[in-house]
XYZ file of C-alpha atoms in Angstrom:
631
model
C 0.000 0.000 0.000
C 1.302 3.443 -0.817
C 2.140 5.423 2.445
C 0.964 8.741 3.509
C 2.190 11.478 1.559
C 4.912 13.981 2.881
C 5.072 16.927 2.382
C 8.720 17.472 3.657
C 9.791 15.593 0.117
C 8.428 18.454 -1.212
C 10.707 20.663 0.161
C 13.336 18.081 -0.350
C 12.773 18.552 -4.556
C 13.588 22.388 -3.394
C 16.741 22.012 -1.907
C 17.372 19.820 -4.974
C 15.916 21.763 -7.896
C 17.321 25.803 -6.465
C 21.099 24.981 -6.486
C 21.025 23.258 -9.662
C 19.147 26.543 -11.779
C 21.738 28.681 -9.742
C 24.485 26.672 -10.802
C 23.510 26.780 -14.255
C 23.183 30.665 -13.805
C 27.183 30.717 -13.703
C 27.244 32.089 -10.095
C 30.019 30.592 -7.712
C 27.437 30.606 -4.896
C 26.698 26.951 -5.627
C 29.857 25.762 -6.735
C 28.476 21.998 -6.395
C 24.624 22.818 -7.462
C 24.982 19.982 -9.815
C 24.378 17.393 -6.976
C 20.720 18.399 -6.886
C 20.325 16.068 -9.408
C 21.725 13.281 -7.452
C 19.217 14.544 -4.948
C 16.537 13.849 -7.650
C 17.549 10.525 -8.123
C 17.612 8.830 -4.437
C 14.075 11.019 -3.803
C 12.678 9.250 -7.359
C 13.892 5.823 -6.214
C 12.315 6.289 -3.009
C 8.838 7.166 -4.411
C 8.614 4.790 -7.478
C 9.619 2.066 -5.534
C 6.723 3.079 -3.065
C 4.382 3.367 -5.863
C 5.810 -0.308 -7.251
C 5.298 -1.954 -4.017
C 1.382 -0.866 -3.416
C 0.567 -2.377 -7.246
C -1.944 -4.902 -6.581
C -3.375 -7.372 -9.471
C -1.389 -9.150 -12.176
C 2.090 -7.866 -13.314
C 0.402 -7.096 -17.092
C -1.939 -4.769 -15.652
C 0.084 -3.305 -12.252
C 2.724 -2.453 -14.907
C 0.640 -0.587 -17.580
C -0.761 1.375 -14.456
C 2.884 2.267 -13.693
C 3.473 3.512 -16.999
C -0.292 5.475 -17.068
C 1.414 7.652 -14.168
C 4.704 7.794 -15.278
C 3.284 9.182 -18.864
C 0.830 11.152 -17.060
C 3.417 12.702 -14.990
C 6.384 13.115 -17.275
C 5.034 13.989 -21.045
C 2.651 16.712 -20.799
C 5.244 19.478 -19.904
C 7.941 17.889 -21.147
C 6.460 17.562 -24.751
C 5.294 21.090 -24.716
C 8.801 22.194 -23.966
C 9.939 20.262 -26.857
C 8.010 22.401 -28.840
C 8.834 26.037 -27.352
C 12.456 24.578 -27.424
C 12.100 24.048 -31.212
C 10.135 27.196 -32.225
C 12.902 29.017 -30.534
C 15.797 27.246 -31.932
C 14.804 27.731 -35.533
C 13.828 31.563 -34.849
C 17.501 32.249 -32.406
C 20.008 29.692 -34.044
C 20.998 28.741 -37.631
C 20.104 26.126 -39.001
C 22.583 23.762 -38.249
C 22.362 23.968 -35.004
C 18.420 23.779 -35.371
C 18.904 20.751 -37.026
C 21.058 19.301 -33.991
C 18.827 20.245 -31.495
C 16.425 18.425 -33.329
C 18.671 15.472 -32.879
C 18.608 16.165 -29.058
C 14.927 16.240 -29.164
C 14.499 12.469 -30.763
C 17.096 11.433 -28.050
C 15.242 12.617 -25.631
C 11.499 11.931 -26.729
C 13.290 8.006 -26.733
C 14.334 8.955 -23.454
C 18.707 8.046 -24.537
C 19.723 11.926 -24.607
C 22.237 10.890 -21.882
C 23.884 8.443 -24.609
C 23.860 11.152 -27.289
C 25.545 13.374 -25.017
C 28.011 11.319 -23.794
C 29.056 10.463 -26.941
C 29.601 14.219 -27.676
C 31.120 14.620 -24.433
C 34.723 14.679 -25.138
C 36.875 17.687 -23.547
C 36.285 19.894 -26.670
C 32.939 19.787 -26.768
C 32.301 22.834 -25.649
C 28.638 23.652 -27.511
C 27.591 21.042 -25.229
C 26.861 23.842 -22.676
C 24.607 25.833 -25.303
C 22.572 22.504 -26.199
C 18.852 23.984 -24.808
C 18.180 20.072 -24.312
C 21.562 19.288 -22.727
C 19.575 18.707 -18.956
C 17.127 16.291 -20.383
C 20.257 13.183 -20.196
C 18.852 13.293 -16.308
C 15.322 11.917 -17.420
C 16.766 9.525 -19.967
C 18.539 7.898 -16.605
C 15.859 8.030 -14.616
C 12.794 6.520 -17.269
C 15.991 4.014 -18.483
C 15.517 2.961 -14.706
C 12.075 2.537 -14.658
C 11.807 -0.190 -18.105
C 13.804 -2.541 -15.700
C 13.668 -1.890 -12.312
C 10.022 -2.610 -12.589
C 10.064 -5.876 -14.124
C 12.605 -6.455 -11.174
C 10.399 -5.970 -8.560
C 6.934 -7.494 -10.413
C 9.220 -10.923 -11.484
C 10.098 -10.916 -7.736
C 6.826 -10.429 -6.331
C 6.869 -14.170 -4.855
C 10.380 -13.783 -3.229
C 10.633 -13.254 0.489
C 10.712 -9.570 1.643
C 15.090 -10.213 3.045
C 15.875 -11.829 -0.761
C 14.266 -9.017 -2.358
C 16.244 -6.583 -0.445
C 19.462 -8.845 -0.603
C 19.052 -8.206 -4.504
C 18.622 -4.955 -4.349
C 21.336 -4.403 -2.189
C 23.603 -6.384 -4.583
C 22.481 -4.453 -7.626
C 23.024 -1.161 -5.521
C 26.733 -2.105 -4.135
C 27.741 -3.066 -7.862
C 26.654 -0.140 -9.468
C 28.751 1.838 -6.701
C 31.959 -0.128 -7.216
C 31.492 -0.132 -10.973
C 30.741 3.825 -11.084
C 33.553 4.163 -8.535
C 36.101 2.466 -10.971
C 34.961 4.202 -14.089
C 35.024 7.797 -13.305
C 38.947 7.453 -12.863
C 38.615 6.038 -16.746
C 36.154 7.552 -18.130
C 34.397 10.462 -16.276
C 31.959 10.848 -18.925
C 30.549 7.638 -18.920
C 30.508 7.365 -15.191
C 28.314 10.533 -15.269
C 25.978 10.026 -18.184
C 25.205 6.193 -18.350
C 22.913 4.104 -16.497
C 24.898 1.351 -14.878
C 26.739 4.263 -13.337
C 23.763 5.736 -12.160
C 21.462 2.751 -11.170
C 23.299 3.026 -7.412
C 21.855 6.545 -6.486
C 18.025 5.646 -7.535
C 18.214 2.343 -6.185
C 19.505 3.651 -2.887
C 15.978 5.786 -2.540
C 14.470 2.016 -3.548
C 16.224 0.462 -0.285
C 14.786 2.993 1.764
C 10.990 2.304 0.417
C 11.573 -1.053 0.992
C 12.830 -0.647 4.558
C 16.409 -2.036 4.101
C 17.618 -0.171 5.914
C 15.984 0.988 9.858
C 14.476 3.890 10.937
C 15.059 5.689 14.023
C 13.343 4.688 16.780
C 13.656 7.870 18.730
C 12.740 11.296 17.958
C 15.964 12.692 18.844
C 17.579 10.522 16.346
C 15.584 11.818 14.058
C 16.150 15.156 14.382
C 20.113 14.563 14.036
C 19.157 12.362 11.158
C 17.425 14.953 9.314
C 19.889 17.434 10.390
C 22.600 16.089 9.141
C 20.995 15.073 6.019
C 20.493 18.695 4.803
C 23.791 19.503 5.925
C 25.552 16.682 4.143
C 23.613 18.059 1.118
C 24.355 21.665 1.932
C 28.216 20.966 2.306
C 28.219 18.748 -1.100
C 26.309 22.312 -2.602
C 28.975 25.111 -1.535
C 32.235 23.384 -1.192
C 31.872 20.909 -4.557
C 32.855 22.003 -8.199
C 33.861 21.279 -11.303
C 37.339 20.186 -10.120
C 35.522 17.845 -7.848
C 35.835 13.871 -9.607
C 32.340 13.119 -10.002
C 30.227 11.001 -9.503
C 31.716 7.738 -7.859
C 32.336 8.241 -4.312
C 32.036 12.092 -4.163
C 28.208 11.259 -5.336
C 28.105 9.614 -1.992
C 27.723 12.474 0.290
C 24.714 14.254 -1.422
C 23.111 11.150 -1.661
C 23.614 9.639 1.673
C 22.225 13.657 2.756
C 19.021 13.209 0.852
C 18.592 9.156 1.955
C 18.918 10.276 5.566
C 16.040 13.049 5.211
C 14.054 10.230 3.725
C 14.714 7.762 6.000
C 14.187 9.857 9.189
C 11.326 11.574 8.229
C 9.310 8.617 8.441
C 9.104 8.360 11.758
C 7.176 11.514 11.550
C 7.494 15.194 11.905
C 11.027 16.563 12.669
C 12.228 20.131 13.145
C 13.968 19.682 9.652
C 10.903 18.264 8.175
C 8.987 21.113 9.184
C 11.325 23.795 7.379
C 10.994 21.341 4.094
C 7.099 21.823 4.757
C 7.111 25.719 4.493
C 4.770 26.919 2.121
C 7.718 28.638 0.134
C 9.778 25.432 0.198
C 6.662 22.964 -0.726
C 5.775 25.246 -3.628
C 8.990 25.286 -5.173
C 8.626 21.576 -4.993
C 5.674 21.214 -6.500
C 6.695 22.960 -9.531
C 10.289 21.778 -9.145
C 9.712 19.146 -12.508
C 8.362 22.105 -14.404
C 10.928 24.083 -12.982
C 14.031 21.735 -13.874
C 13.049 21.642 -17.103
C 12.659 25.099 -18.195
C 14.718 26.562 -16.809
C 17.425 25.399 -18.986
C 16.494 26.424 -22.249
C 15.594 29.760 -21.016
C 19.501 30.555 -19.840
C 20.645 29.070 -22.734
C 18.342 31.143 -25.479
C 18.767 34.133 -23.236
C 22.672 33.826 -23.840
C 22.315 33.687 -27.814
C 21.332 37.450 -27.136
C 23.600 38.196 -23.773
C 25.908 35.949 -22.551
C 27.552 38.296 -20.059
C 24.947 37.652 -17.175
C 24.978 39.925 -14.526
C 23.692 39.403 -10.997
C 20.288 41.385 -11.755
C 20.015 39.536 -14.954
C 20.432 36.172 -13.350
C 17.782 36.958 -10.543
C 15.580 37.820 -13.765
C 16.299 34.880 -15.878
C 15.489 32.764 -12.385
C 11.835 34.936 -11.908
C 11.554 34.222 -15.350
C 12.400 30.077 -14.709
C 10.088 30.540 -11.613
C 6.955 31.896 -13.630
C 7.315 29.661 -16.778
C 7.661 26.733 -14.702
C 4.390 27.504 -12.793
C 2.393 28.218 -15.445
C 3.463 24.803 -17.008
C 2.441 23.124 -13.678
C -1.039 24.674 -13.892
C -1.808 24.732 -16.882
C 0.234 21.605 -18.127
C 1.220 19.218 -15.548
C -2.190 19.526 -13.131
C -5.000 18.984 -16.123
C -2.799 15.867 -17.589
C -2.153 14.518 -14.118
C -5.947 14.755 -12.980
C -7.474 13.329 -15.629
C -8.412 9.710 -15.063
C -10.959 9.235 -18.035
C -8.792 6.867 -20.458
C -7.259 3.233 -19.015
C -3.791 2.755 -18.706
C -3.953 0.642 -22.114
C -4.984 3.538 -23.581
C -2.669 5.861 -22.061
C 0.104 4.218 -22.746
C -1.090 3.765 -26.050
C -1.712 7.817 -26.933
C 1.687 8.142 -25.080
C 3.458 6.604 -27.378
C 1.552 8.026 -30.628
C 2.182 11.436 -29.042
C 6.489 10.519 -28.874
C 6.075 10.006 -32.631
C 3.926 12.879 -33.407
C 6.088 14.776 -31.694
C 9.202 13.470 -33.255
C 7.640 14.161 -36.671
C 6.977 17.384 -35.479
C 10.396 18.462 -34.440
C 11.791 16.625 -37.825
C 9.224 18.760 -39.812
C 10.137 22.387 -38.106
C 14.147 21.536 -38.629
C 13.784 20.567 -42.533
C 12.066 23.900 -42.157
C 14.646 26.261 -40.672
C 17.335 24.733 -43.635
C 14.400 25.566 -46.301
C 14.307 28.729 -44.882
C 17.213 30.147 -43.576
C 20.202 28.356 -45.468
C 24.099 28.818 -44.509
C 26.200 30.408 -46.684
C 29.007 28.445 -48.507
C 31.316 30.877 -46.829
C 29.866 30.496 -43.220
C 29.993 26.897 -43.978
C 33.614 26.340 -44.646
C 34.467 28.719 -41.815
C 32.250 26.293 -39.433
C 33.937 23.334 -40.928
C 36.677 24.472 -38.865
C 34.966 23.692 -35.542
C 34.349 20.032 -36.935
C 36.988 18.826 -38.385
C 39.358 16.302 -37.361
C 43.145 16.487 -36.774
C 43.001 17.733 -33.281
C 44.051 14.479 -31.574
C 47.460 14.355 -34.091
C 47.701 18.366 -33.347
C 47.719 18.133 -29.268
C 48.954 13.964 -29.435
C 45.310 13.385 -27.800
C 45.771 9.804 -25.774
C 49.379 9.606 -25.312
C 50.900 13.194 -24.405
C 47.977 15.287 -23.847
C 44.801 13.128 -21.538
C 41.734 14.017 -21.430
C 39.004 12.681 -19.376
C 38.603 9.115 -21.377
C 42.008 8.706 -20.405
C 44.171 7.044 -17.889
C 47.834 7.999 -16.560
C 48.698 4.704 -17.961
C 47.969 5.961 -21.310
C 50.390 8.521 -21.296
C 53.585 7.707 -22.967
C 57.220 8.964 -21.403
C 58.668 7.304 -24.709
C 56.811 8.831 -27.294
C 56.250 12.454 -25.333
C 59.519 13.067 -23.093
C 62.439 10.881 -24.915
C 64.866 12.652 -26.972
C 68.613 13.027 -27.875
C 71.126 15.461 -26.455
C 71.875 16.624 -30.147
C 69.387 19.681 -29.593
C 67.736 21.374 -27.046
C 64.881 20.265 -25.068
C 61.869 22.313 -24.620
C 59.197 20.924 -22.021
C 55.864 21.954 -22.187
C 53.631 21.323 -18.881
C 50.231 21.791 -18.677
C 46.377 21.924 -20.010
C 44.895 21.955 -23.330
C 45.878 25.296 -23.413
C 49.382 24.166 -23.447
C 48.737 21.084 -25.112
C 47.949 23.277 -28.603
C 50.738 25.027 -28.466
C 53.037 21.500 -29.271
C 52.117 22.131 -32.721
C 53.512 25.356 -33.421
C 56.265 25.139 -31.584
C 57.052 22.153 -32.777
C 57.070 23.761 -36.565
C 58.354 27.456 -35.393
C 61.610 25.344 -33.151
C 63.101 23.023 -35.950
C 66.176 22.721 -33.744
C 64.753 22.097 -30.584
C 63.259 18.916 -29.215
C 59.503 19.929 -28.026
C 58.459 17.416 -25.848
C 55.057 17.459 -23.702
C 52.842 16.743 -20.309
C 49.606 17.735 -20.559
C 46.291 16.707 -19.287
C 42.488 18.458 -19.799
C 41.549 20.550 -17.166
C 45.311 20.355 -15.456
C 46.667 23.439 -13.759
C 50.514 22.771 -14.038
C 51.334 24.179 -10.420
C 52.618 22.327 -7.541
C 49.727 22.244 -5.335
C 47.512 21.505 -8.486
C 43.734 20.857 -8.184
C 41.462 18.171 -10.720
C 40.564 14.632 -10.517
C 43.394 12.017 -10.190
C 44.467 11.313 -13.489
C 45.840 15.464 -13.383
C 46.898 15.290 -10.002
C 48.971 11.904 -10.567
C 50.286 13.344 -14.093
C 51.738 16.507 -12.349
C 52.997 14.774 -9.455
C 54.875 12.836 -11.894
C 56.104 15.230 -13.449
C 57.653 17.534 -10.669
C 58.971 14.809 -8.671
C 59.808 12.167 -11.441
C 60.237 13.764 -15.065
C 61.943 17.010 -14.303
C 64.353 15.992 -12.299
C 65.247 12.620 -14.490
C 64.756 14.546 -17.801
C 66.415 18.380 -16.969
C 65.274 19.949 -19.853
C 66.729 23.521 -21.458
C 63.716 25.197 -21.532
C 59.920 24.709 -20.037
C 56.821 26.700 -21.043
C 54.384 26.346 -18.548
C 50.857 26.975 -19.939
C 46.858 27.260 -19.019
C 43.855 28.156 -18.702
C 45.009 30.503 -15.860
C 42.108 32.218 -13.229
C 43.418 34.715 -11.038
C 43.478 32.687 -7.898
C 46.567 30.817 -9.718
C 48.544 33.311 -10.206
C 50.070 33.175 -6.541
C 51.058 29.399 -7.361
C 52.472 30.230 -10.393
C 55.433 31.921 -9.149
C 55.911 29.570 -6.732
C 56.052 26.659 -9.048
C 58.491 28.133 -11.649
C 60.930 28.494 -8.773
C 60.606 24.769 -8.186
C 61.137 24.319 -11.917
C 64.458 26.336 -11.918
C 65.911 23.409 -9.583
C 66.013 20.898 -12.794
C 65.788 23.240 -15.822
C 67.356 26.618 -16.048
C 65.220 28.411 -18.453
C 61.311 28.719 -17.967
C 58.784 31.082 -19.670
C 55.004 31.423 -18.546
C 52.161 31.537 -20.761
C 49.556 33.465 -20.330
C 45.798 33.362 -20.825
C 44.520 33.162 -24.186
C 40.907 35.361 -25.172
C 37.852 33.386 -25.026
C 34.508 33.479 -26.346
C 30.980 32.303 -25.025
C 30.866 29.900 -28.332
C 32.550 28.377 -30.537
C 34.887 31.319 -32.828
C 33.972 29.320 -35.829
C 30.341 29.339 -34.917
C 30.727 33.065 -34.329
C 32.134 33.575 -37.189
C 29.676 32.006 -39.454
C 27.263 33.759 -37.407
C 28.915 37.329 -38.629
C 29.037 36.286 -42.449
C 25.661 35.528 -42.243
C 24.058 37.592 -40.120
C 26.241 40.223 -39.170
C 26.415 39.565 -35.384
C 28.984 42.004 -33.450
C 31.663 39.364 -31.918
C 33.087 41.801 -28.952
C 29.713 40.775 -26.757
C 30.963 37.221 -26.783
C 34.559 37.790 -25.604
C 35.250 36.870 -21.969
C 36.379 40.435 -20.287
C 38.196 38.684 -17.165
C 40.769 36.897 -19.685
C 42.328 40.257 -19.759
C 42.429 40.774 -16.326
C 43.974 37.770 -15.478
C 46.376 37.988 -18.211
C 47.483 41.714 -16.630
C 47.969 40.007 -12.868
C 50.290 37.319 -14.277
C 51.905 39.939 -16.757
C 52.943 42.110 -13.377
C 53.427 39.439 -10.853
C 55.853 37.012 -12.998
C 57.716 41.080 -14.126
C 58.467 41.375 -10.082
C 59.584 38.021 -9.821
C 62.177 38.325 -12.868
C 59.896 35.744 -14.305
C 59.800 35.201 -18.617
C 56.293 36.157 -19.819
C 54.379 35.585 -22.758
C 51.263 37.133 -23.104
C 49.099 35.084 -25.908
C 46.164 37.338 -25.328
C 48.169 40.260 -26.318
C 49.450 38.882 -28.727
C 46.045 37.917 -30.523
C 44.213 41.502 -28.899
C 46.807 44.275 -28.864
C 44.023 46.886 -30.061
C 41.003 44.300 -31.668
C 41.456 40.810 -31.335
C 42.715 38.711 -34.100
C 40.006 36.729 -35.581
C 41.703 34.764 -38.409
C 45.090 33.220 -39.166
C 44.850 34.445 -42.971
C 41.861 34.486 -45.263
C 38.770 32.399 -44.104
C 41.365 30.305 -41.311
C 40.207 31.120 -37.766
C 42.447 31.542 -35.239
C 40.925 28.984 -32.769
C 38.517 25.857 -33.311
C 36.297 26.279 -30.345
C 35.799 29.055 -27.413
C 39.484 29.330 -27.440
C 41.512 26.487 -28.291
C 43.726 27.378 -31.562
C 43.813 25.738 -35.241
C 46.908 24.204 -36.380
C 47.665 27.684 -38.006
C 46.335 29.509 -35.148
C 48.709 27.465 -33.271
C 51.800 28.252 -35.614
C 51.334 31.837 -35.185
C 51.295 32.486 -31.627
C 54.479 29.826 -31.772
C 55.891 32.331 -33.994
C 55.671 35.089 -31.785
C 56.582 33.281 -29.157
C 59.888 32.190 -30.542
C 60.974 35.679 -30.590
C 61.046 35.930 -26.870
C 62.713 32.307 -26.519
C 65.685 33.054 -28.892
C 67.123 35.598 -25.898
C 67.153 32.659 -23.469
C 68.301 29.996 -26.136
C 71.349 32.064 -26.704
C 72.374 31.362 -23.045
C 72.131 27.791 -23.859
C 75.072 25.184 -24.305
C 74.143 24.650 -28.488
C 72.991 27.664 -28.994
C 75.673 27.921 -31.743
C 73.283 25.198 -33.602
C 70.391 26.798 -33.182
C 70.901 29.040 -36.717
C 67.732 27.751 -38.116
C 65.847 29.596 -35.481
């Protein structure tokens, strides 16, 4: 039978929905908002494994009632925002990237978004974050949980209440390990795909089916509930996108929202009576509604703006707020309380409605092409942002890792062996080192370039990332340095101003094994793609300054001064791409960079260039200079 309902779940979907929309607002208040989704997940296990266990009649039947709720609940808004999302795209974006969206639509009506996305989910794939759909790959997990789960439970209706739980427990602990040991591999699949997942909604399912004991006193409640928000609330402010996630770091979020659960059933608890304020059990209600518009809404909103301010985020959030209840009164309530058709039927029109609306979306994107075509010119210039070569230009898999890779992947033969005949040039760190191999390696014909890089890997000595960057620069300062002593070492990243007090303090540590090192600074960045941009400019004649990231040159200015007062080499790339306006191509329809601000192969060559000029001072101090004549 299903239990009383609670309202403090309500407010639970609150403190689960509100970080995640700030988060996506860009703010660094919730620096770990993405664990409200976790949240989601343990408080949708919980309930649909409620709603599972109080099914009464044959399996056939309890399971097309299951899926007469699940369509009830789930397709009415969401198919409407498929719509809006659509309209929008074809009226705000070309067509191309109509035409993807699109794509993203049919993943997600089929409820596999998550495995589109993770297959576009490699390092560079940075118009990821400007997919309107990109949030949906949370309900592809969740509804890829509930074809299965519920056979598990009907198929084990005549197994004792301890075996049941014994399986689920088994299924729950496997998922852990196995999510635990791929996000060290491959963080992408460990976030996006099911088996990774099935832990965290399985762990609500334990708690419906009372694996696991309630308190017995009130008091242990109270700290039960207590330290349930404050598990979550610590996972919320002091998480981020350095944090390796999911696996075990998923833990303490979900653990926080299991423990709210789990204690709140022995009734009302101080804590449960905050999650029961009006305020908080609104939000709730409409948290669904609220999750899922108030994606697209950032994202179309940045096609005009992308340089949010704080009153413009607390707008775009009113704006989340209002769409999202409207869309639970007018959308989600009618479809919900409507009890007319049988769940044969339901599940029936739900599934003429997924190909209707697939046609639909299909129809509007041949549209946009029809209408609003893409230049040959503005096609070429976006070629840029798709074409291969990248992995040969940064030595993707061996000397530069990115999240699909291991440290065992990296190779110390093929990216830090060389002769003595020439000078050796080491470059350490990021992708934003990594694509500067290629031009140096064409603008230093008598120097050795060799390179340790690794996506999203500050080279400093107290370095922060997951553990494949933290074991790759530990290598490399206590191992590699010392064993290899290079001539020269360019130190390069993706530098924020709270590095550049480690900087200087990690050249100095360089000097000990290699007497010549230059820092490179910040290169300019865009909200999108520069390519996309581009294209955007030929066609439509959209200004490119309101997409630059301001705080690049900032940053760039702080390391300029602080490596001048400690005697420290500096090359500024952003100057030398934005002395007065910023460079935009290499020569004649060749963009500098292939993506917000990773350079081409020629973009690559000539900020090499440029920065060979302020090497060949330091290479003259060097034992062969006398061979270096080709420079």
């Amino acid at each position: 039978m299903i239990k009383q309902y609670r309202t403090d779940i309500d407010g639970l979907r609150t403190v689960a929905v509100i970080p995640v929309v700030i988060f996506h607002l860009g703010t660094s208040l919730f620096s770990g908002g993405f664990v409200g989704v976790d949240v989601f997940f343990v408080i949708s296990g919980f309930l649909i494994t409620q709603t599972l266990l109080g099914e009464q009649g044959a399996w056939r039947d309890a399971l097309f009632d299951f899926y007469k709720r699940r369509i009830k609940r789930i397709f009415p808004a969401l198919f409407a925002l498929y719509l809006v999302v659509m309209l929008a795209a074809c009226g705000l974006l070309m067509s191309d990237q109509a035409t993807e969206v699109s794509r993203s639509i049919i993943a997600s009506i089929f409820f596999v978004s998550n495995m589109l996305f993770y297959g576009q989910s490699g390092y560079f794939d940075g118009e990821l974050d400007s997919n309107p759909l990109l949030h949906t790959w949370s309900l592809s997990v969740e509804e890829q949980f509930y074809i299965f789960f519920p056979l598990l439970i009907f198929f084990t209706r005549s197994w004792s209440a301890t075996h049941r739980r014994q399986l689920i427990w088994a299924l729950t602990l496997a998922s852990f390990v196995a999510a635990q040991w791929m996000v060290s591999r491959n963080a992408s699949a460990a976030f996006y795909l099911i088996p990774f997942r099935t832990w965290e909604l399985s762990l609500g399912s334990l708690l419906a089916m009372g694996a696991i004991p309630a308190p017995r006193r009130q008091w242990q409640a109270e700290i039960g509930v207590a330290a349930g928000l404050a598990l979550i609330a610590w996972s919320v402010f002091f998480y981020n996108k350095a944090t390796t996630f999911p696996g075990a770091s998923a833990l303490v979020p979900c653990l926080g929202a299991g423990l709210v659960l789990l204690c709140g059933q022995r009734g009302t608890t101080w804590g449960g009576r905050l999650l029961s304020l009006p305020p908080m059990r609104f939000i709730g209600l409409i948290s669904y509604s609220l999750y899922l518009w108030h994606w697209p809404i950032i994202v179309f909103y940045r096609q005009i703006d992308s340089r949010l301010d704080n009153v413009e985020r607390l707008a775009l959030l009113a704006a989340a707020i209002v769409a999202a209840t409207l869309s639970w009164a007018f959308v989600e309530k009618p479809f919900r309380r409507s009890s007319r058709l049988t769940s044969r039927a339901v599940v029936a029109r739900g599934t003429a409605a997924m190909a209707a609306c697939g046609a639909g979306v299909l129809s509007l994107a041949l549209l946009s092409n029809s209408l609003y075509p893409i230049s040959a010119q503005a096609r070429d210039v976006l070629a840029y942002g798709e074409r291969t070569g990248r992995t040969e230009m940064m030595r993707t898999g061996s000397c530069f890792l990115t999240t699909q890779n291991r440290l065992s992947d990296y190779s110390v033969e093929k990216c830090l062996t060389a002769p003595h005949d020439k000078p050796r040039l080491l470059i350490i760190g990021d992708s934003h080192a990594a694509h500067l191999y290629y031009g140096l390696n064409h603008a230093l014909p008598n120097m050795h370039v060799l390179q340790a890089t690794a996506a999203g890997c500050k080279p400093l000595i107290h370095s922060r990332g997951d553990a494949r960057c933290l074991a790759l620069m530990q290598r490399v300062f206590s191992e590699y340095l010392p064993r290899l002593r290079p001539d020269m070492v360019v130190l390069s990243a993706r530098w924020l101003d709270k590095d550049v007090p480690d900087v200087e303090q990690t050249v100095r540590l360089i000097r000990q094994a290699a007497p010549h090192v230059i820092v490179s600074g910040p290169i300019v960045e865009y909200d999108q793609a520069l390519p996309r941009l581009l294209a955007k400019h030929i066609d439509q004649a959209e200004p490119l300054s309101i997409h630059r990231n301001g705080q690049v040159a900032v940053v760039d200015q702080q390391l300029a001064t602080a490596m001048k007062q400690a005697n420290i080499p500096y090359f500024s790339t952003y100057r030398s791409l934005c002395a007065s306006d910023c460079r935009l191509w290499v020569k004649s329809g060749v963009p500098v960079q292939f993506d917000y601000g990773h350079l081409t192969q020629q973009g690559s060559i000539f900020i090499a260039d440029l920065m060979a000029r302020d090497i060949r001072p330091q290479l003259a101090a060097m034992p062969k200079a006398a061979d270096m004549a080709g420079l």
